[in-house]
Amino acid sequence: QGQLVESGGGSVQAGGSLRLSCAASGSSLRVSAVGWYRQGPGNQREEVAAIDTRGRTNYAESVKGRFTISRDNARNTVYLQMNGLKPEATGVYYCNRGPFLGATNLNSWGQGTQVTVSS
């Protein structure tokens, strides 16, 4: 299904914002649901947001109202806008894909992009 490449991470202070990008090469994201996942230090990877082919979205309770997932099919990219960042958002962020919401982790995992939020 091709490769997904994450970018846009960085270091910010609490309350700051970042926009992450998930770009596909060798395949189209148009036909897939896409999820953003976070793996904090010592934690398991967890889904924080997902979007399906119709634009329907799911969010983890901890990020509702602050994070927004969107897709640009023309650019073959899915974004995660993160506002009001908190230190607990620190971790490596990955994107993945699948056929529908709730099943967005079926591709191989990429390198991810590091997000660090300082208090």
Tab-separated table of N, CA, C and O in Angstrom:
chain	number	residue	atom	x	y	z
A	1	GLN	N	0.801	-1.210	0.000
A	1	GLN	CA	0.000	0.000	0.000
A	1	GLN	C	0.835	1.261	0.000
A	1	GLN	O	0.310	2.338	0.165
A	2	GLY	N	2.141	1.146	-0.202
A	2	GLY	CA	2.970	2.331	-0.223
A	2	GLY	C	3.377	2.753	1.162
A	2	GLY	O	3.032	2.135	2.165
A	3	GLN	N	4.096	3.861	1.205
A	3	GLN	CA	4.681	4.333	2.455
A	3	GLN	C	3.997	5.605	2.928
A	3	GLN	O	3.622	6.453	2.119
A	4	LEU	N	3.855	5.733	4.251
A	4	LEU	CA	3.365	6.961	4.851
A	4	LEU	C	4.527	7.639	5.562
A	4	LEU	O	5.288	6.973	6.277
A	5	VAL	N	4.644	8.944	5.393
A	5	VAL	CA	5.739	9.695	5.997
A	5	VAL	C	5.157	10.824	6.836
A	5	VAL	O	4.417	11.666	6.317
A	6	GLU	N	5.534	10.818	8.124
A	6	GLU	CA	5.060	11.849	9.046
A	6	GLU	C	6.072	12.987	9.134
A	6	GLU	O	7.282	12.747	9.059
A	7	SER	N	5.566	14.197	9.336
A	7	SER	CA	6.442	15.357	9.511
A	7	SER	C	5.696	16.432	10.287
A	7	SER	O	4.482	16.330	10.491
A	8	GLY	N	6.439	17.452	10.718
A	8	GLY	CA	5.820	18.594	11.376
A	8	GLY	C	6.001	18.653	12.877
A	8	GLY	O	5.552	19.602	13.528
A	9	GLY	N	6.622	17.634	13.450
A	9	GLY	CA	6.831	17.655	14.887
A	9	GLY	C	7.844	18.717	15.299
A	9	GLY	O	8.472	19.362	14.455
A	10	GLY	N	7.988	18.887	16.597
A	10	GLY	CA	8.930	19.866	17.106
A	10	GLY	C	8.771	20.030	18.595
A	10	GLY	O	8.086	19.241	19.251
A	11	SER	N	9.423	21.061	19.119
A	11	SER	CA	9.363	21.360	20.542
A	11	SER	C	8.627	22.665	20.742
A	11	SER	O	8.960	23.675	20.108
A	12	VAL	N	7.620	22.646	21.600
A	12	VAL	CA	6.825	23.837	21.885
A	12	VAL	C	6.566	23.917	23.373
A	12	VAL	O	6.681	22.927	24.098
A	13	GLN	N	6.176	25.092	23.813
A	13	GLN	CA	5.760	25.252	25.202
A	13	GLN	C	4.280	24.925	25.327
A	13	GLN	O	3.532	24.960	24.348
A	14	ALA	N	3.881	24.609	26.521
A	14	ALA	CA	2.481	24.318	26.790
A	14	ALA	C	1.610	25.473	26.302
A	14	ALA	O	1.958	26.639	26.488
A	15	GLY	N	0.511	25.111	25.660
A	15	GLY	CA	-0.372	26.111	25.077
A	15	GLY	C	-0.091	26.391	23.623
A	15	GLY	O	-0.903	27.044	22.946
A	16	GLY	N	1.031	25.913	23.130
A	16	GLY	CA	1.408	26.154	21.742
A	16	GLY	C	0.695	25.238	20.771
A	16	GLY	O	-0.144	24.415	21.153
A	17	SER	N	1.040	25.394	19.498
A	17	SER	CA	0.392	24.644	18.428
A	17	SER	C	1.419	24.027	17.483
A	17	SER	O	2.523	24.565	17.317
A	18	LEU	N	1.035	22.939	16.890
A	18	LEU	CA	1.806	22.302	15.829
A	18	LEU	C	0.833	21.710	14.817
A	18	LEU	O	-0.293	21.337	15.187
A	19	ARG	N	1.276	21.606	13.574
A	19	ARG	CA	0.491	20.894	12.572
A	19	ARG	C	1.342	19.766	12.009
A	19	ARG	O	2.413	20.007	11.439
A	20	LEU	N	0.850	18.573	12.167
A	20	LEU	CA	1.535	17.394	11.647
A	20	LEU	C	0.974	17.040	10.278
A	20	LEU	O	-0.210	17.242	10.012
A	21	SER	N	1.834	16.485	9.439
A	21	SER	CA	1.428	16.046	8.104
A	21	SER	C	1.744	14.571	7.926
A	21	SER	O	2.782	14.090	8.396
A	22	CYS	N	0.850	13.889	7.232
A	22	CYS	CA	1.035	12.484	6.881
A	22	CYS	C	0.891	12.392	5.375
A	22	CYS	O	-0.213	12.548	4.845
A	23	ALA	N	2.003	12.180	4.697
A	23	ALA	CA	2.006	12.142	3.242
A	23	ALA	C	2.211	10.719	2.752
A	23	ALA	O	3.011	9.971	3.313
A	24	ALA	N	1.493	10.371	1.711
A	24	ALA	CA	1.598	9.032	1.147
A	24	ALA	C	2.410	9.069	-0.138
A	24	ALA	O	2.277	9.992	-0.938
A	25	SER	N	3.239	8.066	-0.311
A	25	SER	CA	3.967	7.909	-1.564
A	25	SER	C	3.695	6.532	-2.123
A	25	SER	O	3.636	5.560	-1.374
A	26	GLY	N	3.467	6.464	-3.422
A	26	GLY	CA	3.245	5.177	-4.047
A	26	GLY	C	1.835	4.651	-3.922
A	26	GLY	O	1.554	3.523	-4.352
A	27	SER	N	0.947	5.425	-3.315
A	27	SER	CA	-0.443	4.991	-3.198
A	27	SER	C	-1.304	6.207	-2.895
A	27	SER	O	-0.796	7.264	-2.520
A	28	SER	N	-2.616	6.042	-3.028
A	28	SER	CA	-3.532	7.143	-2.754
A	28	SER	C	-4.151	6.967	-1.381
A	28	SER	O	-4.620	5.886	-1.031
A	29	LEU	N	-4.171	8.063	-0.617
A	29	LEU	CA	-4.853	8.031	0.680
A	29	LEU	C	-6.355	8.208	0.527
A	29	LEU	O	-7.096	7.994	1.472
A	30	ARG	N	-6.773	8.581	-0.662
A	30	ARG	CA	-8.177	8.917	-0.891
A	30	ARG	C	-9.110	7.781	-0.495
A	30	ARG	O	-10.229	8.003	-0.044
A	31	VAL	N	-8.626	6.552	-0.684
A	31	VAL	CA	-9.503	5.391	-0.475
A	31	VAL	C	-9.377	4.792	0.920
A	31	VAL	O	-9.943	3.736	1.197
A	32	SER	N	-8.628	5.457	1.797
A	32	SER	CA	-8.367	4.891	3.116
A	32	SER	C	-8.848	5.805	4.239
A	32	SER	O	-8.826	7.031	4.104
A	33	ALA	N	-9.234	5.185	5.331
A	33	ALA	CA	-9.343	5.911	6.587
A	33	ALA	C	-7.932	6.041	7.143
A	33	ALA	O	-7.106	5.137	6.984
A	34	VAL	N	-7.658	7.157	7.787
A	34	VAL	CA	-6.312	7.419	8.298
A	34	VAL	C	-6.397	7.804	9.763
A	34	VAL	O	-7.266	8.584	10.162
A	35	GLY	N	-5.504	7.251	10.535
A	35	GLY	CA	-5.458	7.571	11.949
A	35	GLY	C	-4.122	8.163	12.346
A	35	GLY	O	-3.086	7.823	11.767
A	36	TRP	N	-4.153	9.051	13.322
A	36	TRP	CA	-2.938	9.558	13.971
A	36	TRP	C	-2.829	8.889	15.332
A	36	TRP	O	-3.811	8.841	16.076
A	37	TYR	N	-1.610	8.423	15.630
A	37	TYR	CA	-1.350	7.708	16.867
A	37	TYR	C	-0.220	8.403	17.621
A	37	TYR	O	0.678	8.983	17.015
A	38	ARG	N	-0.269	8.280	18.921
A	38	ARG	CA	0.776	8.848	19.777
A	38	ARG	C	1.332	7.747	20.663
A	38	ARG	O	0.580	6.950	21.233
A	39	GLN	N	2.652	7.756	20.798
A	39	GLN	CA	3.311	6.858	21.752
A	39	GLN	C	4.169	7.710	22.658
A	39	GLN	O	5.232	8.202	22.261
A	40	GLY	N	3.672	7.894	23.886
A	40	GLY	CA	4.422	8.656	24.864
A	40	GLY	C	5.486	7.809	25.527
A	40	GLY	O	5.477	6.581	25.397
A	41	PRO	N	6.393	8.425	26.264
A	41	PRO	CA	7.473	7.689	26.926
A	41	PRO	C	6.925	6.605	27.850
A	41	PRO	O	6.145	6.897	28.756
A	42	GLY	N	7.306	5.371	27.598
A	42	GLY	CA	6.876	4.263	28.432
A	42	GLY	C	5.438	3.835	28.233
A	42	GLY	O	4.946	2.978	28.972
A	43	ASN	N	4.768	4.399	27.227
A	43	ASN	CA	3.355	4.082	27.012
A	43	ASN	C	3.149	3.294	25.724
A	43	ASN	O	3.998	3.300	24.837
A	44	GLN	N	2.002	2.690	25.633
A	44	GLN	CA	1.641	2.027	24.386
A	44	GLN	C	1.156	3.064	23.379
A	44	GLN	O	0.736	4.159	23.736
A	45	ARG	N	1.221	2.700	22.148
A	45	ARG	CA	0.727	3.558	21.089
A	45	ARG	C	-0.797	3.639	21.171
A	45	ARG	O	-1.472	2.618	21.323
A	46	GLU	N	-1.325	4.843	21.071
A	46	GLU	CA	-2.771	5.016	21.156
A	46	GLU	C	-3.235	5.939	20.037
A	46	GLU	O	-2.532	6.864	19.635
A	47	GLU	N	-4.437	5.693	19.571
A	47	GLU	CA	-4.997	6.541	18.531
A	47	GLU	C	-5.513	7.832	19.154
A	47	GLU	O	-6.239	7.800	20.149
A	48	VAL	N	-5.172	8.965	18.542
A	48	VAL	CA	-5.674	10.240	19.048
A	48	VAL	C	-6.720	10.851	18.126
A	48	VAL	O	-7.575	11.610	18.577
A	49	ALA	N	-6.674	10.515	16.839
A	49	ALA	CA	-7.654	11.052	15.901
A	49	ALA	C	-7.660	10.191	14.644
A	49	ALA	O	-6.651	9.583	14.299
A	50	ALA	N	-8.813	10.161	13.986
A	50	ALA	CA	-8.924	9.403	12.747
A	50	ALA	C	-9.963	10.056	11.850
A	50	ALA	O	-10.881	10.731	12.340
A	51	ILE	N	-9.810	9.832	10.554
A	51	ILE	CA	-10.751	10.391	9.583
A	51	ILE	C	-11.011	9.342	8.507
A	51	ILE	O	-10.087	8.647	8.085
A	52	ASP	N	-12.276	9.228	8.097
A	52	ASP	CA	-12.565	8.244	7.056
A	52	ASP	C	-12.658	8.921	5.691
A	52	ASP	O	-12.403	10.121	5.552
A	53	THR	N	-13.018	8.147	4.687
A	53	THR	CA	-13.018	8.667	3.319
A	53	THR	C	-14.105	9.718	3.106
A	53	THR	O	-14.031	10.505	2.167
A	54	ARG	N	-15.121	9.732	3.972
A	54	ARG	CA	-16.192	10.719	3.846
A	54	ARG	C	-15.953	11.947	4.703
A	54	ARG	O	-16.782	12.849	4.736
A	55	GLY	N	-14.853	11.956	5.428
A	55	GLY	CA	-14.546	13.095	6.281
A	55	GLY	C	-15.084	12.979	7.693
A	55	GLY	O	-14.960	13.915	8.485
A	56	ARG	N	-15.673	11.845	8.013
A	56	ARG	CA	-16.123	11.633	9.392
A	56	ARG	C	-14.903	11.401	10.273
A	56	ARG	O	-13.937	10.789	9.851
A	57	THR	N	-14.987	11.895	11.506
A	57	THR	CA	-13.816	11.880	12.378
A	57	THR	C	-14.115	11.270	13.739
A	57	THR	O	-15.262	11.262	14.198
A	58	ASN	N	-13.063	10.755	14.358
A	58	ASN	CA	-13.082	10.316	15.748
A	58	ASN	C	-11.911	10.959	16.466
A	58	ASN	O	-10.833	11.124	15.864
A	59	TYR	N	-12.117	11.282	17.747
A	59	TYR	CA	-11.042	11.851	18.552
A	59	TYR	C	-11.006	11.162	19.915
A	59	TYR	O	-12.045	10.798	20.467
A	60	ALA	N	-9.803	11.032	20.449
A	60	ALA	CA	-9.669	10.605	21.828
A	60	ALA	C	-10.220	11.702	22.725
A	60	ALA	O	-10.123	12.893	22.399
A	61	GLU	N	-10.813	11.301	23.842
A	61	GLU	CA	-11.408	12.289	24.746
A	61	GLU	C	-10.399	13.349	25.175
A	61	GLU	O	-10.745	14.515	25.335
A	62	SER	N	-9.160	12.954	25.341
A	62	SER	CA	-8.141	13.857	25.857
A	62	SER	C	-7.787	14.985	24.891
A	62	SER	O	-7.166	15.970	25.304
A	63	VAL	N	-8.172	14.864	23.615
A	63	VAL	CA	-7.788	15.885	22.635
A	63	VAL	C	-8.988	16.586	22.003
A	63	VAL	O	-8.813	17.523	21.219
A	64	LYS	N	-10.182	16.148	22.341
A	64	LYS	CA	-11.368	16.765	21.754
A	64	LYS	C	-11.410	18.265	22.021
A	64	LYS	O	-11.165	18.703	23.133
A	65	GLY	N	-11.729	19.013	20.986
A	65	GLY	CA	-11.803	20.461	21.104
A	65	GLY	C	-10.475	21.166	20.906
A	65	GLY	O	-10.432	22.395	20.773
A	66	ARG	N	-9.385	20.425	20.890
A	66	ARG	CA	-8.061	21.036	20.712
A	66	ARG	C	-7.345	20.539	19.452
A	66	ARG	O	-6.560	21.279	18.861
A	67	PHE	N	-7.581	19.306	19.071
A	67	PHE	CA	-6.947	18.732	17.890
A	67	PHE	C	-7.977	18.631	16.772
A	67	PHE	O	-9.153	18.355	17.016
A	68	THR	N	-7.522	18.837	15.547
A	68	THR	CA	-8.382	18.699	14.380
A	68	THR	C	-7.663	17.901	13.304
A	68	THR	O	-6.549	18.264	12.901
A	69	ILE	N	-8.306	16.832	12.854
A	69	ILE	CA	-7.749	16.035	11.759
A	69	ILE	C	-8.465	16.418	10.471
A	69	ILE	O	-9.672	16.670	10.470
A	70	SER	N	-7.713	16.497	9.391
A	70	SER	CA	-8.304	16.861	8.105
A	70	SER	C	-7.522	16.165	6.997
A	70	SER	O	-6.420	15.671	7.222
A	71	ARG	N	-8.115	16.154	5.820
A	71	ARG	CA	-7.428	15.513	4.705
A	71	ARG	C	-7.502	16.384	3.471
A	71	ARG	O	-8.494	17.089	3.260
A	72	ASP	N	-6.445	16.349	2.685
A	72	ASP	CA	-6.393	17.046	1.403
A	72	ASP	C	-6.074	15.984	0.354
A	72	ASP	O	-4.915	15.611	0.161
A	73	ASN	N	-7.108	15.496	-0.289
A	73	ASN	CA	-6.909	14.410	-1.244
A	73	ASN	C	-6.069	14.851	-2.443
A	73	ASN	O	-5.332	14.040	-3.016
A	74	ALA	N	-6.149	16.105	-2.809
A	74	ALA	CA	-5.354	16.589	-3.942
A	74	ALA	C	-3.863	16.519	-3.631
A	74	ALA	O	-3.041	16.275	-4.522
A	75	ARG	N	-3.518	16.731	-2.361
A	75	ARG	CA	-2.116	16.653	-1.935
A	75	ARG	C	-1.745	15.285	-1.383
A	75	ARG	O	-0.609	15.070	-0.973
A	76	ASN	N	-2.743	14.388	-1.338
A	76	ASN	CA	-2.498	13.039	-0.818
A	76	ASN	C	-1.924	13.092	0.594
A	76	ASN	O	-0.976	12.352	0.928
A	77	THR	N	-2.500	13.955	1.408
A	77	THR	CA	-1.959	14.217	2.740
A	77	THR	C	-3.086	14.345	3.751
A	77	THR	O	-4.157	14.852	3.446
A	78	VAL	N	-2.816	13.863	4.956
A	78	VAL	CA	-3.716	14.039	6.095
A	78	VAL	C	-2.974	14.858	7.140
A	78	VAL	O	-1.785	14.608	7.397
A	79	TYR	N	-3.683	15.800	7.751
A	79	TYR	CA	-3.072	16.705	8.714
A	79	TYR	C	-3.653	16.480	10.102
A	79	TYR	O	-4.786	16.025	10.252
A	80	LEU	N	-2.866	16.851	11.101
A	80	LEU	CA	-3.349	16.898	12.477
A	80	LEU	C	-2.938	18.255	13.045
A	80	LEU	O	-1.760	18.485	13.302
A	81	GLN	N	-3.922	19.129	13.192
A	81	GLN	CA	-3.683	20.431	13.804
A	81	GLN	C	-3.846	20.276	15.306
A	81	GLN	O	-4.910	19.856	15.773
A	82	MET	N	-2.815	20.629	16.040
A	82	MET	CA	-2.827	20.453	17.494
A	82	MET	C	-2.681	21.817	18.147
A	82	MET	O	-1.643	22.479	17.991
A	83	ASN	N	-3.716	22.217	18.841
A	83	ASN	CA	-3.715	23.499	19.558
A	83	ASN	C	-3.794	23.239	21.055
A	83	ASN	O	-4.208	22.168	21.495
A	84	GLY	N	-3.427	24.238	21.828
A	84	GLY	CA	-3.515	24.088	23.274
A	84	GLY	C	-2.743	22.896	23.784
A	84	GLY	O	-3.230	22.152	24.646
A	85	LEU	N	-1.543	22.709	23.272
A	85	LEU	CA	-0.778	21.509	23.627
A	85	LEU	C	-0.425	21.474	25.107
A	85	LEU	O	-0.103	22.501	25.712
A	86	LYS	N	-0.477	20.271	25.656
A	86	LYS	CA	-0.148	20.032	27.057
A	86	LYS	C	1.089	19.131	27.131
A	86	LYS	O	1.358	18.377	26.184
A	87	PRO	N	1.811	19.159	28.227
A	87	PRO	CA	3.007	18.309	28.338
A	87	PRO	C	2.719	16.827	28.112
A	87	PRO	O	3.571	16.110	27.576
A	88	GLU	N	1.527	16.372	28.475
A	88	GLU	CA	1.203	14.946	28.277
A	88	GLU	C	1.026	14.584	26.814
A	88	GLU	O	0.880	13.399	26.487
A	89	ALA	N	1.038	15.555	25.933
A	89	ALA	CA	0.987	15.273	24.497
A	89	ALA	C	2.358	14.877	23.954
A	89	ALA	O	2.472	14.491	22.792
A	90	THR	N	3.372	14.969	24.768
A	90	THR	CA	4.722	14.605	24.336
A	90	THR	C	4.796	13.152	23.910
A	90	THR	O	4.255	12.271	24.581
A	91	GLY	N	5.439	12.915	22.784
A	91	GLY	CA	5.612	11.554	22.300
A	91	GLY	C	5.935	11.548	20.822
A	91	GLY	O	6.083	12.599	20.196
A	92	VAL	N	6.011	10.360	20.286
A	92	VAL	CA	6.208	10.187	18.853
A	92	VAL	C	4.837	9.955	18.219
A	92	VAL	O	4.064	9.125	18.687
A	93	TYR	N	4.573	10.712	17.178
A	93	TYR	CA	3.288	10.635	16.492
A	93	TYR	C	3.459	9.893	15.166
A	93	TYR	O	4.372	10.190	14.389
A	94	TYR	N	2.567	8.959	14.951
A	94	TYR	CA	2.580	8.136	13.746
A	94	TYR	C	1.229	8.251	13.044
A	94	TYR	O	0.204	8.468	13.677
A	95	CYS	N	1.243	8.070	11.742
A	95	CYS	CA	-0.022	7.901	11.036
A	95	CYS	C	-0.062	6.506	10.428
A	95	CYS	O	0.982	5.879	10.198
A	96	ASN	N	-1.274	6.064	10.209
A	96	ASN	CA	-1.466	4.744	9.605
A	96	ASN	C	-2.796	4.762	8.881
A	96	ASN	O	-3.526	5.762	8.916
A	97	ARG	N	-3.130	3.664	8.254
A	97	ARG	CA	-4.317	3.656	7.402
A	97	ARG	C	-5.059	2.345	7.522
A	97	ARG	O	-4.505	1.332	7.985
A	98	GLY	N	-6.291	2.359	7.071
A	98	GLY	CA	-7.092	1.149	7.052
A	98	GLY	C	-8.388	1.416	6.307
A	98	GLY	O	-8.585	2.494	5.758
A	99	PRO	N	-9.297	0.461	6.314
A	99	PRO	CA	-10.509	0.590	5.507
A	99	PRO	C	-11.585	1.493	6.113
A	99	PRO	O	-12.412	2.036	5.378
A	100	PHE	N	-11.613	1.647	7.444
A	100	PHE	CA	-12.668	2.436	8.069
A	100	PHE	C	-12.248	2.846	9.476
A	100	PHE	O	-11.229	2.362	10.007
A	101	LEU	N	-12.994	3.753	10.074
A	101	LEU	CA	-12.714	4.194	11.439
A	101	LEU	C	-12.731	2.982	12.359
A	101	LEU	O	-13.583	2.113	12.246
A	102	GLY	N	-11.773	2.956	13.258
A	102	GLY	CA	-11.643	1.815	14.149
A	102	GLY	C	-10.699	0.767	13.607
A	102	GLY	O	-10.345	-0.181	14.317
A	103	ALA	N	-10.300	0.921	12.373
A	103	ALA	CA	-9.356	-0.011	11.742
A	103	ALA	C	-8.372	0.792	10.911
A	103	ALA	O	-8.315	0.661	9.677
A	104	THR	N	-7.616	1.645	11.575
A	104	THR	CA	-6.689	2.524	10.863
A	104	THR	C	-5.249	2.201	11.198
A	104	THR	O	-4.381	3.084	11.178
A	105	ASN	N	-4.953	0.970	11.533
A	105	ASN	CA	-3.582	0.612	11.903
A	105	ASN	C	-3.128	-0.644	11.174
A	105	ASN	O	-2.467	-1.500	11.745
A	106	LEU	N	-3.476	-0.736	9.908
A	106	LEU	CA	-3.227	-1.974	9.176
A	106	LEU	C	-2.017	-1.925	8.263
A	106	LEU	O	-1.660	-2.931	7.672
A	107	ASN	N	-1.405	-0.743	8.145
A	107	ASN	CA	-0.200	-0.630	7.325
A	107	ASN	C	1.018	-0.779	8.232
A	107	ASN	O	0.889	-0.801	9.463
A	108	SER	N	2.187	-0.895	7.644
A	108	SER	CA	3.391	-0.932	8.471
A	108	SER	C	3.645	0.462	9.038
A	108	SER	O	3.279	1.471	8.425
A	109	TRP	N	4.262	0.533	10.196
A	109	TRP	CA	4.503	1.808	10.857
A	109	TRP	C	5.742	2.490	10.282
A	109	TRP	O	6.731	1.847	9.981
A	110	GLY	N	5.659	3.831	10.169
A	110	GLY	CA	6.801	4.607	9.699
A	110	GLY	C	7.674	5.046	10.856
A	110	GLY	O	7.614	4.486	11.954
A	111	GLN	N	8.470	6.077	10.611
A	111	GLN	CA	9.410	6.566	11.613
A	111	GLN	C	8.755	7.462	12.647
A	111	GLN	O	9.265	7.618	13.753
A	112	GLY	N	7.642	8.044	12.284
A	112	GLY	CA	6.973	8.951	13.196
A	112	GLY	C	7.643	10.310	13.248
A	112	GLY	O	8.704	10.536	12.640
A	113	THR	N	7.017	11.208	13.988
A	113	THR	CA	7.585	12.544	14.178
A	113	THR	C	7.454	12.910	15.651
A	113	THR	O	6.411	12.691	16.271
A	114	GLN	N	8.535	13.417	16.215
A	114	GLN	CA	8.603	13.671	17.659
A	114	GLN	C	7.934	14.998	17.999
A	114	GLN	O	8.214	16.034	17.365
A	115	VAL	N	7.097	14.968	19.012
A	115	VAL	CA	6.484	16.175	19.572
A	115	VAL	C	6.883	16.263	21.039
A	115	VAL	O	6.711	15.301	21.785
A	116	THR	N	7.420	17.399	21.418
A	116	THR	CA	7.819	17.615	22.804
A	116	THR	C	7.166	18.896	23.298
A	116	THR	O	7.345	19.956	22.690
A	117	VAL	N	6.417	18.780	24.377
A	117	VAL	CA	5.728	19.934	24.947
A	117	VAL	C	6.280	20.183	26.345
A	117	VAL	O	6.191	19.310	27.206
A	118	SER	N	6.833	21.337	26.553
A	118	SER	CA	7.416	21.664	27.854
A	118	SER	C	6.461	22.548	28.645
A	118	SER	O	5.714	23.346	28.078
A	119	SER	N	6.536	22.390	29.953
A	119	SER	CA	5.627	23.153	30.827
A	119	SER	C	6.213	24.497	31.194
A	119	SER	O	7.374	24.781	30.943
